[in-house]
Structures are given as structure tokens and as C-alpha cells.
Amino acid sequence: MATASRQSLTPGTLGSAVPLRGRPRTGALQRNCGRRRSVESREPFLRDRSLVTVSALVAQNQPGVLASEIERGLDRGLETAEISEIITHLAFYASWPNALAAVEAARPVFEGRGGRSRATFRDRCRTTCAGSHR
């Protein structure tokens, strides 16, 4: 097994792989990341970013922050079933206790929305395509 020399991880050494400028801050992430995409691709980008953020919060066992990010993700197009699948999948990789804490954080959010997110892609397709995919 080959060993690689370790370098100090700083914004300068990460280079173009992870372009960080200065010290990253949560507020800067919330304000600036959405501006990097055009208007046409912004909604899928924000949806995907919420998916990654929910996954990271489940893995780090952060139920206090998770509920608000689940709300944000549902507003951005994630479905409750997708979030449930993420939690289930991460139970095997990030531990069952983390997943159970995530379930407890997600439950009131799902119940507050009647178990549904905003109109799903399938719902929008049904009204637009009306049987063209049968």
C-alpha cells in the first residue's frame, strides 16, 4: 500500500478542486452558493444542495439544525419519500442512532406538511403530460 505525503489542508493547498476563499462561513454559503448558477438551473441546484446538506446533518447527528434544513429542502423540491430514503440509507453508513435522531427531527416537519412536500415532479408531469408516458 502506497503512502502519500500529507500536506496541511488550507484553502491554498486545495486549489481548484475545492475553491475556498478565506475562511468558509455558513452565512456566506447561504448567500453566495445560489448565485453561481443561471436562473434556469437554480432550482435543481438548490434542491441538490439541500439533499447534500440533509445527508451531512444526518451523518453528523445534528437533529437541531436538521429540521430547518428539511423544511428548506421540501420548499426547494425534495420529496418526503426522498428524505426518508436518505435517512434509511445513512443508517447503514452513519449509524442507526444518527438515523433515529434524524427520524425524530423529520417527523414533526412531515406531519406539519401533511406528509407531503410541495408538488412533486411526478405531480407536475401528470398535469402537463396527461398520460403521454403510459
Tab-separated table of C-alpha atoms in Angstrom:
chain	number	residue	atom	x	y	z
A	1	MET	CA	0.000	0.000	0.000
A	2	ALA	CA	1.488	3.308	-1.072
A	3	THR	CA	1.516	6.214	1.315
A	4	ALA	CA	1.071	9.773	0.179
A	5	SER	CA	2.783	12.653	1.877
A	6	ARG	CA	0.363	14.704	3.924
A	7	GLN	CA	0.033	18.392	3.329
A	8	SER	CA	-1.671	20.890	5.527
A	9	LEU	CA	-5.196	21.411	4.239
A	10	THR	CA	-5.637	25.100	3.654
A	11	PRO	CA	-7.607	26.997	1.020
A	12	GLY	CA	-4.322	27.466	-0.842
A	13	THR	CA	-3.464	23.757	-0.980
A	14	LEU	CA	-6.934	22.667	-2.013
A	15	GLY	CA	-6.600	24.723	-5.171
A	16	SER	CA	-9.118	24.302	-7.944
A	17	ALA	CA	-10.607	21.079	-6.567
A	18	VAL	CA	-12.399	22.943	-3.782
A	19	PRO	CA	-12.211	26.678	-4.439
A	20	LEU	CA	-12.409	28.299	-0.996
A	21	ARG	CA	-11.664	31.956	-0.496
A	22	GLY	CA	-10.764	32.884	3.026
A	23	ARG	CA	-12.421	31.025	5.853
A	24	PRO	CA	-15.766	29.498	4.865
A	25	ARG	CA	-18.735	30.681	6.871
A	26	THR	CA	-22.266	29.308	6.976
A	27	GLY	CA	-23.801	32.686	6.207
A	28	ALA	CA	-21.596	33.065	3.158
A	29	LEU	CA	-22.681	29.634	1.953
A	30	GLN	CA	-26.352	30.526	2.318
A	31	ARG	CA	-25.938	33.844	0.487
A	32	ASN	CA	-23.458	33.063	-2.262
A	33	CYS	CA	-23.805	29.452	-3.417
A	34	GLY	CA	-27.136	30.021	-5.124
A	35	ARG	CA	-25.678	32.831	-7.238
A	36	ARG	CA	-23.301	30.554	-9.082
A	37	ARG	CA	-25.919	29.096	-11.376
A	38	SER	CA	-28.118	30.615	-14.035
A	39	VAL	CA	-31.776	31.234	-13.307
A	40	GLU	CA	-32.798	28.190	-15.393
A	41	SER	CA	-30.709	25.754	-13.358
A	42	ARG	CA	-31.041	27.391	-9.939
A	43	GLU	CA	-33.980	25.312	-8.666
A	44	PRO	CA	-32.335	21.912	-9.305
A	45	PHE	CA	-29.066	23.236	-7.867
A	46	LEU	CA	-30.730	24.419	-4.657
A	47	ARG	CA	-32.686	21.158	-4.394
A	48	ASP	CA	-29.496	19.118	-4.762
A	49	ARG	CA	-27.648	21.318	-2.295
A	50	SER	CA	-30.403	20.704	0.257
A	51	LEU	CA	-30.163	16.969	-0.396
A	52	VAL	CA	-26.426	17.042	0.360
A	53	THR	CA	-26.917	19.253	3.418
A	54	VAL	CA	-29.628	16.989	4.858
A	55	SER	CA	-27.337	14.000	4.303
A	56	ALA	CA	-24.414	15.698	6.037
A	57	LEU	CA	-26.556	16.747	9.000
A	58	VAL	CA	-27.892	13.208	9.416
A	59	ALA	CA	-24.368	11.798	9.245
A	60	GLN	CA	-23.105	14.319	11.822
A	61	ASN	CA	-26.088	13.741	14.130
A	62	GLN	CA	-27.291	17.351	14.080
A	63	PRO	CA	-31.064	16.989	14.662
A	64	GLY	CA	-31.430	20.565	15.929
A	65	VAL	CA	-30.355	22.024	12.604
A	66	LEU	CA	-31.777	19.173	10.531
A	67	ALA	CA	-35.441	20.120	10.934
A	68	SER	CA	-34.956	23.568	9.399
A	69	GLU	CA	-32.885	22.151	6.543
A	70	ILE	CA	-35.575	19.548	5.855
A	71	GLU	CA	-38.113	22.400	5.652
A	72	ARG	CA	-35.822	24.241	3.249
A	73	GLY	CA	-35.303	21.097	1.179
A	74	LEU	CA	-39.039	20.460	0.900
A	75	ASP	CA	-39.515	24.059	-0.227
A	76	ARG	CA	-36.829	23.516	-2.852
A	77	GLY	CA	-38.410	20.393	-4.329
A	78	LEU	CA	-37.259	17.445	-2.238
A	79	GLU	CA	-39.972	14.911	-1.516
A	80	THR	CA	-40.673	13.463	1.907
A	81	ALA	CA	-40.060	9.987	0.467
A	82	GLU	CA	-36.606	11.070	-0.738
A	83	ILE	CA	-35.673	12.392	2.691
A	84	SER	CA	-36.899	9.164	4.290
A	85	GLU	CA	-34.758	7.174	1.838
A	86	ILE	CA	-31.722	9.322	2.654
A	87	ILE	CA	-32.187	8.705	6.377
A	88	THR	CA	-32.646	4.960	5.844
A	89	HIS	CA	-29.595	4.726	3.589
A	90	LEU	CA	-27.424	6.677	6.010
A	91	ALA	CA	-28.456	4.422	8.896
A	92	PHE	CA	-26.126	1.810	7.411
A	93	TYR	CA	-23.220	4.217	6.910
A	94	ALA	CA	-23.573	6.885	9.604
A	95	SER	CA	-25.055	4.717	12.382
A	96	TRP	CA	-28.517	3.748	13.464
A	97	PRO	CA	-28.581	6.207	16.393
A	98	ASN	CA	-27.923	9.100	13.985
A	99	ALA	CA	-30.708	7.879	11.715
A	100	LEU	CA	-33.154	7.505	14.607
A	101	ALA	CA	-32.378	11.048	15.761
A	102	ALA	CA	-32.995	12.226	12.184
A	103	VAL	CA	-36.352	10.430	12.105
A	104	GLU	CA	-37.380	12.231	15.286
A	105	ALA	CA	-36.327	15.566	13.753
A	106	ALA	CA	-38.106	14.869	10.455
A	107	ARG	CA	-41.383	13.548	11.888
A	108	PRO	CA	-42.851	16.910	13.038
A	109	VAL	CA	-41.816	18.555	9.780
A	110	PHE	CA	-43.537	15.853	7.730
A	111	GLU	CA	-46.636	15.911	9.944
A	112	GLY	CA	-46.785	19.707	9.739
A	113	ARG	CA	-46.944	19.417	5.962
A	114	GLY	CA	-49.471	16.617	5.957
A	115	GLY	CA	-46.792	14.144	4.891
A	116	ARG	CA	-46.229	15.870	1.538
A	117	SER	CA	-43.772	18.329	0.131
A	118	ARG	CA	-44.800	20.867	-2.465
A	119	ALA	CA	-45.962	19.487	-5.801
A	120	THR	CA	-43.571	16.755	-6.805
A	121	PHE	CA	-42.036	16.318	-10.232
A	122	ARG	CA	-44.395	13.406	-10.887
A	123	ASP	CA	-47.417	15.533	-9.952
A	124	ARG	CA	-46.283	18.309	-12.277
A	125	CYS	CA	-45.634	15.797	-15.050
A	126	ARG	CA	-49.076	14.219	-14.646
A	127	THR	CA	-50.823	17.551	-15.096
A	128	THR	CA	-48.591	18.573	-18.005
A	129	CYS	CA	-48.089	15.268	-19.827
A	130	ALA	CA	-51.506	13.714	-19.019
A	131	GLY	CA	-50.869	10.113	-19.955
A	132	SER	CA	-48.194	10.520	-22.609
A	133	HIS	CA	-45.862	8.149	-20.693
A	134	ARG	CA	-48.215	5.184	-20.476
